[in-house]
Short mmCIF file of C-alpha atoms in Angstrom, two decimals:
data_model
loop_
_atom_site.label_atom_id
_atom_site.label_comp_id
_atom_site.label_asym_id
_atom_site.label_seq_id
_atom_site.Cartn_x
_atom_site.Cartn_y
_atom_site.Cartn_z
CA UNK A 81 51.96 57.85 20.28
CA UNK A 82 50.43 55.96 17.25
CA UNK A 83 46.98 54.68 17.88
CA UNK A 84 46.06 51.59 15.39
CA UNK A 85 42.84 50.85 13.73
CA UNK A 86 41.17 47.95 13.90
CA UNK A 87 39.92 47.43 10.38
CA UNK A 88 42.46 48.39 7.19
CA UNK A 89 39.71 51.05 5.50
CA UNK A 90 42.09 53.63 5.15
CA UNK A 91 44.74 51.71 3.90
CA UNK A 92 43.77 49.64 0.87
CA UNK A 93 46.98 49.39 -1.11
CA UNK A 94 47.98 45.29 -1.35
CA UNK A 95 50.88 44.60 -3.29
CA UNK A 96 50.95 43.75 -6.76
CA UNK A 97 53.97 44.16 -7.65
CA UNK A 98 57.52 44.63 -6.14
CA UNK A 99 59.01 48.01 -5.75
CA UNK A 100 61.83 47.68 -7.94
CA UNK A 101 60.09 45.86 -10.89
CA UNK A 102 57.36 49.04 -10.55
CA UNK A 103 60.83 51.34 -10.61
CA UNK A 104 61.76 49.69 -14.09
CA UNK A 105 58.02 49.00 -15.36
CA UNK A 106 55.90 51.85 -13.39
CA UNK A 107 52.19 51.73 -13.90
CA UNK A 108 49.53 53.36 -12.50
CA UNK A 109 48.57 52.18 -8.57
CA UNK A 110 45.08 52.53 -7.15
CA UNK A 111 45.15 54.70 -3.88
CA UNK A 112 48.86 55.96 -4.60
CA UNK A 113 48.79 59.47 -6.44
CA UNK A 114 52.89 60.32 -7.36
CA UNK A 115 51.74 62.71 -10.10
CA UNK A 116 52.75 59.76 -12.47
CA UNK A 117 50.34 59.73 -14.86
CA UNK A 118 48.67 63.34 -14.25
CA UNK A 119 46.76 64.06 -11.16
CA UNK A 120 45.56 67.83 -11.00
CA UNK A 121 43.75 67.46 -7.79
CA UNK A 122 46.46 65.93 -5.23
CA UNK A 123 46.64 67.61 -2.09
CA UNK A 124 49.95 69.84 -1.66
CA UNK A 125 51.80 68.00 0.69
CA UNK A 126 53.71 71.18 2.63
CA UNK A 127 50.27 72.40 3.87
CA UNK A 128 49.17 69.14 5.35
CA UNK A 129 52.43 68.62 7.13
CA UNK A 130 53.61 71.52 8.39
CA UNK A 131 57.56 70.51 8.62
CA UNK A 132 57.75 69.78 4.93
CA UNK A 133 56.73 73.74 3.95
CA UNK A 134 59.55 74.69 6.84
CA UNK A 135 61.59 72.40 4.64
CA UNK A 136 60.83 74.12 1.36
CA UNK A 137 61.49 77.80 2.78
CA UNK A 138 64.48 76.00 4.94
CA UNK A 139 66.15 75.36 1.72
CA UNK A 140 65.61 78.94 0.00
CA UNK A 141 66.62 80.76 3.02
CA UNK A 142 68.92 78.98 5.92
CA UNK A 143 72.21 79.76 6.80
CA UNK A 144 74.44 75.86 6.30
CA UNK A 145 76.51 75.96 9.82
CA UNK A 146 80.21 74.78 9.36
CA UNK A 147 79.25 71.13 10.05
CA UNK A 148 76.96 70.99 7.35
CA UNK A 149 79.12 72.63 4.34
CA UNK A 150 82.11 69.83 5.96
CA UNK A 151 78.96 66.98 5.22
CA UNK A 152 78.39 68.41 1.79
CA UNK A 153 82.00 68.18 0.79
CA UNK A 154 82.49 64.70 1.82
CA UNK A 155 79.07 63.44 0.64
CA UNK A 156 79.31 64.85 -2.55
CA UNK A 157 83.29 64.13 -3.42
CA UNK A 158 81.61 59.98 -2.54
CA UNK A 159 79.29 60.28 -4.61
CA UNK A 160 81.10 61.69 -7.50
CA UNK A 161 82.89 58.34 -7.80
CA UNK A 162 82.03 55.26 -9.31
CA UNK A 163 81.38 51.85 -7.32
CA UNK A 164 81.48 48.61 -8.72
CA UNK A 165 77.92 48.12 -7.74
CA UNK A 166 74.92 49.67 -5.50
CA UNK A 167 75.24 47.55 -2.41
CA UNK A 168 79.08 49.44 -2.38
CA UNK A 169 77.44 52.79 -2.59
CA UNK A 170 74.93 51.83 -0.60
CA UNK A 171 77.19 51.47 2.41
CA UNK A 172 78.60 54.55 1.39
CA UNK A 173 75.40 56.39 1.83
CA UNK A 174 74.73 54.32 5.18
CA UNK A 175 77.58 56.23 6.76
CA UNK A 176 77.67 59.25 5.67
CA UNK A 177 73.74 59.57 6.55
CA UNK A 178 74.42 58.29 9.72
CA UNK A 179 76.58 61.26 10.52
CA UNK A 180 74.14 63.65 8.74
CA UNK A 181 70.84 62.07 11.10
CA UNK A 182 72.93 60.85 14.10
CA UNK A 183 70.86 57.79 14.29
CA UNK A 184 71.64 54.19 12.60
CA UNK A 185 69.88 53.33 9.53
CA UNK A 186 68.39 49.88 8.30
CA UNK A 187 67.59 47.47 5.84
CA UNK A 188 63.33 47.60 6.79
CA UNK A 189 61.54 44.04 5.67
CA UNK A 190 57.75 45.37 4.15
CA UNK A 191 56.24 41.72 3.49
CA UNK A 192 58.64 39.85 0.92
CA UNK A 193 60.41 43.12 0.24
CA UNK A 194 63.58 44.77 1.42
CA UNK A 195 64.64 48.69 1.56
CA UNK A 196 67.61 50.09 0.74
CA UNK A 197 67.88 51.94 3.66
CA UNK A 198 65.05 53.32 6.78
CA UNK A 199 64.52 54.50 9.51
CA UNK A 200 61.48 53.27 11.77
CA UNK A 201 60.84 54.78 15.24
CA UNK A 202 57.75 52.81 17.75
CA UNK A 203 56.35 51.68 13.89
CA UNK A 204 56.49 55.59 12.45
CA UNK A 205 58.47 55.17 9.35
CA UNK A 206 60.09 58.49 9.45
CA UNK A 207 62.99 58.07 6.68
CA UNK A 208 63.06 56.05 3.42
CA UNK A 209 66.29 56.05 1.51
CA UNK A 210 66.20 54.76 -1.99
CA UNK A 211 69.78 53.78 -3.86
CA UNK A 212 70.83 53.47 -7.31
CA UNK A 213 74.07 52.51 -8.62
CA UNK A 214 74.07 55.01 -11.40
CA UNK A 215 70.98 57.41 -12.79
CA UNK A 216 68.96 55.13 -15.43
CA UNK A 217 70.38 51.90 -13.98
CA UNK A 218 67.35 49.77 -12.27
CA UNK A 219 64.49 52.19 -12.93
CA UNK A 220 63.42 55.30 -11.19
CA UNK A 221 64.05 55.77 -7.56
CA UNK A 222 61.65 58.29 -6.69
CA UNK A 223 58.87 55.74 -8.15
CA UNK A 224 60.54 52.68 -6.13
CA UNK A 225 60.56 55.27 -3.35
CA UNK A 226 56.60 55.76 -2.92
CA UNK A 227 55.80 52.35 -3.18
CA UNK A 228 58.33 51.10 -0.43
CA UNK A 229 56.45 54.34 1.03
CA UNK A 230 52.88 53.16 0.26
CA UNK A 231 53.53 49.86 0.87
CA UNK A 232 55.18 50.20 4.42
CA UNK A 233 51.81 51.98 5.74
CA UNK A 234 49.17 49.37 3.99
CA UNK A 235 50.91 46.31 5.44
CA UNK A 236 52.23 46.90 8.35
CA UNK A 237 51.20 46.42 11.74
CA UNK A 238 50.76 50.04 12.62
CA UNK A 239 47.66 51.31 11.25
CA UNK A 240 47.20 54.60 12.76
CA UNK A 241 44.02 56.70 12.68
CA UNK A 242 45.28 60.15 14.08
CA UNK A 243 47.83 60.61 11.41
CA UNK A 244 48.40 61.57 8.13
CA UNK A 245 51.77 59.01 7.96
CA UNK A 246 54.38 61.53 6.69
CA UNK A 247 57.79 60.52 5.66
CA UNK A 248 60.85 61.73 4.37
CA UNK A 249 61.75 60.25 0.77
CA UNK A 250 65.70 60.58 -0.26
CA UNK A 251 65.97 59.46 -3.61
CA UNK A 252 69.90 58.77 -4.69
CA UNK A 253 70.82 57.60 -8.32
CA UNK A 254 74.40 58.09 -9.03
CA UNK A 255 75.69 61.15 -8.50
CA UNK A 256 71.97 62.71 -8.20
CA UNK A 257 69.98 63.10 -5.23
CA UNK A 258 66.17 64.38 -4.76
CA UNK A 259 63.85 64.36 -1.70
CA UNK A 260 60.23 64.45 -1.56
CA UNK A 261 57.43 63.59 0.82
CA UNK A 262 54.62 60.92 1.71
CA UNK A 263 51.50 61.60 3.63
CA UNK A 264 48.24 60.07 3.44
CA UNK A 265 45.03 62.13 3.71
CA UNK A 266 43.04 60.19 1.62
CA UNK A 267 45.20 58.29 -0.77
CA UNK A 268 48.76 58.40 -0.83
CA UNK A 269 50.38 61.02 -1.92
CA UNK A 270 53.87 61.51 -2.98
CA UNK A 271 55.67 64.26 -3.97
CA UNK A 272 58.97 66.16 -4.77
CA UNK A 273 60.20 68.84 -1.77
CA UNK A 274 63.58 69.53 -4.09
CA UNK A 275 64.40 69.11 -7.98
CA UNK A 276 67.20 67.17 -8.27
CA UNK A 277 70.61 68.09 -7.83
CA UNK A 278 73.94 66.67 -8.93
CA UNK A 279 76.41 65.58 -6.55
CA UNK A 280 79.46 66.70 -8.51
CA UNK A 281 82.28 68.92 -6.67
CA UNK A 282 81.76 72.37 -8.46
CA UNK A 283 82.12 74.96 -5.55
CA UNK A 284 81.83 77.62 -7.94
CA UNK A 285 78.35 76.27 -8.97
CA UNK A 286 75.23 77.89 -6.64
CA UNK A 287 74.10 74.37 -7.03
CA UNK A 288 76.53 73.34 -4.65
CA UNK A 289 75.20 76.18 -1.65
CA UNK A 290 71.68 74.79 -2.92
CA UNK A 291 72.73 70.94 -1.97
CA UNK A 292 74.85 72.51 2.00
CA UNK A 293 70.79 74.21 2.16
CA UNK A 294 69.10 70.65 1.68
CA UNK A 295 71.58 68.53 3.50
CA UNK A 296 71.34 71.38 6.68
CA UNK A 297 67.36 71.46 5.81
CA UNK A 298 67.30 67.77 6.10
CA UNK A 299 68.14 67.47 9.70
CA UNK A 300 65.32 69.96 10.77
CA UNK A 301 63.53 68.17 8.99
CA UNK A 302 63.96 64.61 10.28
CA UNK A 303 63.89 65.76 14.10
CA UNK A 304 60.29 67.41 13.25
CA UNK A 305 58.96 64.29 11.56
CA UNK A 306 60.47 62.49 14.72
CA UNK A 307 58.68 64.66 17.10
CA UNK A 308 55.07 64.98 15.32
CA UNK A 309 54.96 61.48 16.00
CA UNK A 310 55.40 61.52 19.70
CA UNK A 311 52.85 64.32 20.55
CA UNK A 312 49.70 62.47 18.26
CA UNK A 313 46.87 63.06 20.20
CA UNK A 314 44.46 59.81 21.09
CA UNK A 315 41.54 61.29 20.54
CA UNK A 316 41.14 62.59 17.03
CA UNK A 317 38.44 63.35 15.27
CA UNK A 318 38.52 61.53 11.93
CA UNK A 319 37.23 64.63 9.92
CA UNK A 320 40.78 66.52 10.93
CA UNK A 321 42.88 64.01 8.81
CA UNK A 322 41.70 65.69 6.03
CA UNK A 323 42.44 69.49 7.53
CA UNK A 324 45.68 70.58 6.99
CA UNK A 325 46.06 72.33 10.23
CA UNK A 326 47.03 68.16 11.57
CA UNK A 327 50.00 69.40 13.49
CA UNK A 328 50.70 68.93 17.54
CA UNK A 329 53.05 70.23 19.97
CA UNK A 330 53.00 73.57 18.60
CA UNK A 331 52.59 76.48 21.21
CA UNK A 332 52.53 79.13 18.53
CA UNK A 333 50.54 77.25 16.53
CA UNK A 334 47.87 77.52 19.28
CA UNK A 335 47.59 81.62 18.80
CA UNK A 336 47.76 81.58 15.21
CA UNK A 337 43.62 82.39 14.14
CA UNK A 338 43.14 79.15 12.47
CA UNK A 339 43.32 77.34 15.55
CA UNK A 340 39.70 79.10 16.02
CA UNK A 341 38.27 77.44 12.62
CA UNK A 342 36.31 73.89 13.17
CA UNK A 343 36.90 72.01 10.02
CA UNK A 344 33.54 70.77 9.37
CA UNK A 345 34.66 69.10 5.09
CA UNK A 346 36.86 69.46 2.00
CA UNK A 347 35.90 71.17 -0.89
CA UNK A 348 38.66 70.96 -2.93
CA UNK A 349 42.20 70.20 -2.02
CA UNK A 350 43.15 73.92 -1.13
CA UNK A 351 39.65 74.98 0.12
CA UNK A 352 37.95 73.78 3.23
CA UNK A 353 34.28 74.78 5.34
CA UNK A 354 33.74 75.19 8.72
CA UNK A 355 33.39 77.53 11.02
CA UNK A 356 35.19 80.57 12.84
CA UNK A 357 33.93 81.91 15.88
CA UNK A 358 30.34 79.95 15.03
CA UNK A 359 30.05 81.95 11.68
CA UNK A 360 29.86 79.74 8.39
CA UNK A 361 33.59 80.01 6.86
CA UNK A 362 35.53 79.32 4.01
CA UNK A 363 38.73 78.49 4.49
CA UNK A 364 41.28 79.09 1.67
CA UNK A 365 45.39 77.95 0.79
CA UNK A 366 46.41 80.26 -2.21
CA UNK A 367 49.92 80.84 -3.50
CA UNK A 368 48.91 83.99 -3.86
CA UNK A 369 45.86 86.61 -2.80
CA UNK A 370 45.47 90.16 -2.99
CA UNK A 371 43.89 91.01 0.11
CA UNK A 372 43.59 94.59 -1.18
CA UNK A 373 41.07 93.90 -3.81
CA UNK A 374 39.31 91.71 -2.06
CA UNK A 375 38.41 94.54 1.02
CA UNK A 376 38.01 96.96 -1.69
CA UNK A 377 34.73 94.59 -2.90
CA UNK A 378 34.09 93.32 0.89
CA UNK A 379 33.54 97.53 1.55
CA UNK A 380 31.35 98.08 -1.25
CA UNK A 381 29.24 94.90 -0.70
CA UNK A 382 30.07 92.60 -2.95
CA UNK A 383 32.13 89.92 -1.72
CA UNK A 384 32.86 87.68 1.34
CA UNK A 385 33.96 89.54 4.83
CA UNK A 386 37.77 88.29 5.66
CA UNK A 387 37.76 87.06 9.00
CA UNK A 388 42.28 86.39 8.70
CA UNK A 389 44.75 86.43 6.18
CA UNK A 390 48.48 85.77 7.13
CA UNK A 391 51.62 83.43 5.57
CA UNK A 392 51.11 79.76 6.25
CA UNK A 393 54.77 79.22 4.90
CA UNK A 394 56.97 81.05 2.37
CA UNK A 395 54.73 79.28 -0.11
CA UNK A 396 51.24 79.42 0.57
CA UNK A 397 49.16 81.90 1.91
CA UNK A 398 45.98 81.23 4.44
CA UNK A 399 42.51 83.36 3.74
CA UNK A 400 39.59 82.65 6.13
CA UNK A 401 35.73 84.49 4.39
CA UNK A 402 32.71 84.49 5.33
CA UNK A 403 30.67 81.71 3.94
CA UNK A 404 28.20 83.21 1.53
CA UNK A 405 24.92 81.22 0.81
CA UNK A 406 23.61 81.41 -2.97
CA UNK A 407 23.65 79.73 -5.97
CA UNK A 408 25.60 79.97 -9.30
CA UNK A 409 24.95 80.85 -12.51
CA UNK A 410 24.06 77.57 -14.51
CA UNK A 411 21.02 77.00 -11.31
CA UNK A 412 19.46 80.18 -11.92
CA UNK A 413 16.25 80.85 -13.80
CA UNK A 414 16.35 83.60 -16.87
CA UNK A 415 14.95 85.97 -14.62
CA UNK A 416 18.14 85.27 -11.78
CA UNK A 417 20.30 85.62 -14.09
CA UNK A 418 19.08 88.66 -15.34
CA UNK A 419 18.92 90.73 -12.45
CA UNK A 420 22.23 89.25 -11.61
CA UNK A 421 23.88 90.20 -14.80
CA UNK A 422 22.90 93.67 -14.17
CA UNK A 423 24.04 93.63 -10.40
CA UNK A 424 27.65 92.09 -11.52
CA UNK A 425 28.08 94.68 -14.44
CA UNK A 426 28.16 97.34 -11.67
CA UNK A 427 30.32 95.68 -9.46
CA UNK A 428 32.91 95.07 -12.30
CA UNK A 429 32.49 99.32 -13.27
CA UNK A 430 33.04 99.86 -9.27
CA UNK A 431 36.06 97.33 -9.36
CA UNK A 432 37.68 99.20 -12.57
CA UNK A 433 37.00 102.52 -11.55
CA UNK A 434 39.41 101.89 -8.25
CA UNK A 435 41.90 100.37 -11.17
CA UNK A 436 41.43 97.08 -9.98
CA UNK A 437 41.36 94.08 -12.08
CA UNK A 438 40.06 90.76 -10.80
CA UNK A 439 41.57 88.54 -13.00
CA UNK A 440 39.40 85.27 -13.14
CA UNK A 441 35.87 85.86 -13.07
CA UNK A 442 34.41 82.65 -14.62
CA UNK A 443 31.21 81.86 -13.35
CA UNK A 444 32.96 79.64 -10.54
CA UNK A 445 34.08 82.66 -9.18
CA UNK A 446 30.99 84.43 -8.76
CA UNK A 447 28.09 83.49 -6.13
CA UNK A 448 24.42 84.96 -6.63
CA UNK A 449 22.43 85.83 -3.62
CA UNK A 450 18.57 85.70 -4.31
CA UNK A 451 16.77 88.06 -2.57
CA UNK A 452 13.62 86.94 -0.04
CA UNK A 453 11.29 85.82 -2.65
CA UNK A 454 13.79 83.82 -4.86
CA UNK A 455 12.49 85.61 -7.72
CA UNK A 456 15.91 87.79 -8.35
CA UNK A 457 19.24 88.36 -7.38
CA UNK A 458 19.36 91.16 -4.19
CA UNK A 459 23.14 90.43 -4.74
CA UNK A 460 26.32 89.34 -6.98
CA UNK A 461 29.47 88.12 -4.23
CA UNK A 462 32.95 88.04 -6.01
CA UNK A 463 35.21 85.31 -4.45
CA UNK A 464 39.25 84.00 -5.42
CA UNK A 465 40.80 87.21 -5.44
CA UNK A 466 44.31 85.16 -6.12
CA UNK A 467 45.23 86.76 -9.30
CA UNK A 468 43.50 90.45 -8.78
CA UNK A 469 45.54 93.07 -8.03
CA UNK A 470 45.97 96.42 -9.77
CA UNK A 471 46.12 97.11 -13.42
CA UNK A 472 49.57 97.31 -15.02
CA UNK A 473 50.57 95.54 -11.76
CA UNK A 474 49.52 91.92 -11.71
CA UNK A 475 49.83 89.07 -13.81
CA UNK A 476 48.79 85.98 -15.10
CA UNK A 477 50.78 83.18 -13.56
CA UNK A 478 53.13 81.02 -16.01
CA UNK A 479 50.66 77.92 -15.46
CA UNK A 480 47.05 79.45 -16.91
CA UNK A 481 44.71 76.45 -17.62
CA UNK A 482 44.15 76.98 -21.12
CA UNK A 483 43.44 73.27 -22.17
CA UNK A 484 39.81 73.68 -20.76
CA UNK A 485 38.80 77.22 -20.58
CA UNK A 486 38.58 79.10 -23.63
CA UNK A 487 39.95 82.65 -22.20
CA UNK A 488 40.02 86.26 -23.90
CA UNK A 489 42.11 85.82 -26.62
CA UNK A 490 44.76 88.32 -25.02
CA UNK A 491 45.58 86.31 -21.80
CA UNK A 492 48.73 85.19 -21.97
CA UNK A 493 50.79 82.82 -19.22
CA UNK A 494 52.66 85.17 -17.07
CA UNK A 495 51.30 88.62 -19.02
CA UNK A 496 49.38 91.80 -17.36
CA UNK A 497 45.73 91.35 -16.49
CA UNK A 498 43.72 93.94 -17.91
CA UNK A 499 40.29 94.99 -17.49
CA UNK A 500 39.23 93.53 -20.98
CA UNK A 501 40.04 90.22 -19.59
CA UNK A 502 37.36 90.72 -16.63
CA UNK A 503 34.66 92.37 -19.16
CA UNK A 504 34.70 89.41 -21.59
CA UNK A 505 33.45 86.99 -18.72
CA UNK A 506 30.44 89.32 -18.66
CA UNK A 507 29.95 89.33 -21.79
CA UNK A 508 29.98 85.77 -22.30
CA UNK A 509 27.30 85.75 -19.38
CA UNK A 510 25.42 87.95 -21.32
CA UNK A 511 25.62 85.84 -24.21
CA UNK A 512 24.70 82.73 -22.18
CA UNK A 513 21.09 84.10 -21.59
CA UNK A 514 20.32 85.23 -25.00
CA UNK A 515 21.30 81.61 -26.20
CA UNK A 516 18.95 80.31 -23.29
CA UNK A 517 15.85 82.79 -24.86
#
């Protein structure tokens, strides 16, 4: 059951302008973050609801049954053809969703404006579908999508406080669908679950077992959304909105270790503190960790103990440390930092000798732990093994932030990490402190 809020603090967004003239002239939106322009610190929307990672792995991995390849061949031989305008192939998509959702599907009235087609359930908006004639005709879907999306949640009369508000987004433009997500931790946030696929009959194209993956995907999906919003507990604390563990009904969930972490804030949008078992923890989503690397350091005492590790989804990866107290390196005194240069050279030797390679050890990534007195580090505590692994056998992902962090000049997007590459951070420590002299 929803429970509403009194006051509209957590949803802000008034309408300025209509979805369909922001489809055809988008613009930037206060509280609405759909990566349009740039946003590098949205919040991943499969961790924070659950069903939309099963959705992502769903459509990499499930088997279509019979039923669904049958919906894919009719959908997509409709939707190859042209109609003389979008209210015909809107009606088009009304029934052949219908059959796909086995529910009816509406026109929903948000203030002065109209969808395309929804579905609402005891004032959940669990399904938004967004129509366009042909691709390029009357603006951008997706964009028209997140504001009907957006809009739905700041102005009507359900204003729920236990929820983060997820929805399923079907964007259709022709013969071209795409689906993506809403939920609102903070601000809204929109974003794609699928690229976008053409709805063209070519059953010798993989595209076309891709789209039978989606459309059986889809119906998962939409009876999980439908469900997380009957189980919402009453009695939330506010701080768990912002956890991504906000997911109810779950027996399995239950056993899983992070049910014993107490969310306490957000540091970023992947990394969260708390606390497991009463110890001060970090909790951490990564694409990717080496776990290896990390115990390798934890043994010889110089990073973070691993309380759990273990596969949130086929995409993201959950790591639970220790919470280390100290301070880093541009808040220590010449004397800190010398002592902790020293200390980190020799954990980088110990690291190399076992043929590891860390991989990203700017400053960020490094915590210094003074020793009784404060005078000098007793300690140097390696964090973010996500890109460590052994030498000749990890890389560089394609996406390396090189726009803002000047990196050895042999790091390449998607190349081997070498040891070099974890020296020259030290070095350029090193060089920090005689420029401080």
């Amino acid at each position: 059951m929803i429970v509403l809020v009194t006051e509209n603090s957590r949803f802000s967004v008034k309408p300025n302008k209509s979805p369909s003239e922001f489809a055809k002239d988008p613009s930037a939106i206060e509280g609405l973050v759909n990566h349009r322009p740039l946003c590098d610190d949205a919040p991943p929307i499969e961790i924070y609801f659950p069903p939309f990672g099963q959705f992502v792995f769903n459509c990499k991995t499930i088997i279509p049954s019979p039923e669904d390849i049958s919906f894919t061949t009719n959908f997509v031989r409709k939707m190859s053809s042209f109609y003389g305008n979008e209210g015909d192939r809107k009606n088009v998509v009304l029934e052949e969703m219908k059959k796909l959702f086995l529910v009816d599907l509406w026109t929903e009235k948000i203030r002065r404006y109209n969808t395309d087609l929804s579905y609402v359930e005891n004032d959940a908006f669990i399904l938004n579908i967004e129509v366009k004639n042909e691709l390029g005709v009357g603006g951008d879907p997706n964009l028209q999508n997140s504001l009907y999306y957006t809009y739905y949640w700041s102005n009507c009369k359900a204003k729920p406080k236990n929820s983060l508000c997820p929805t399923i987004l079907i964007s259709i433009a022709g013969s071209y669908i795409g689906i993506s997500g809403g939920i609102y931790p903070k601000k809204f946030v929109c974003e794609p679950l699928t690229a976008i696929f053409p709805l063209l009959w070519l059953p010798r194209r993989s595209f076309m077992d891709d789209l039978a993956r989606i459309f059986s995907s889809l119906k998962t999906l939409f009876v999980n959304t439908r469900e997380y919003y009957k189980v919402l507990p009453s009695n939330l604390d506010q701080r768990r909105i912002h956890f991504p563990t906000f997911e109810f009904g779950s027996k399995k969930n239950s056993l899983l270790p992070i049910s014993n972490f107490v969310f306490e804030k957000q540091v970023t949008s992947f990394v969260f503190e708390g606390k497991y078992k009463s110890q001060r923890a970090i909790l951490k989503f990564a694409r990717k960790y080496s776990v290896d690397a990390h115990k390798f350091c934890y043994q010889n005492g110089f990073a973070p103990e691993i309380f759990f590790f273990y596969d949130w989804n086929s995409e993201w990866k959950v790591i639970c440390t220790q919470f280390v107290e100290g301070k880093e390196w541009d808040n220590l005194s010449r004397p800190q930092k010398e002592s902790g240069i020293d200390i980190l050279d020799r954990n980088i030797q110990k690291l190399h000798e076992e043929s590891f390679v860390h991989g990203d050890l700017r400053d960020c990534n490094i915590i210094f732990v003074l020793d009784d007195h404060g005078h000098n580090c007793s300690s140097v505590q390696l964090i973010d093994f996500d890109w460590s692994g052994k030498e000749n056998e990890t890389f560089y992902p394609f996406f390396v932030n090189t726009f803002s962090v000047k990196w050895h000049r042999g790091v390449q997007s998607g190349k081997q990490i070498e040891k070099d590459h974890d020296t020259f951070w030290l070095n350029f420590l090193r060089d920090d402190i005689k420029v401080s002299s």
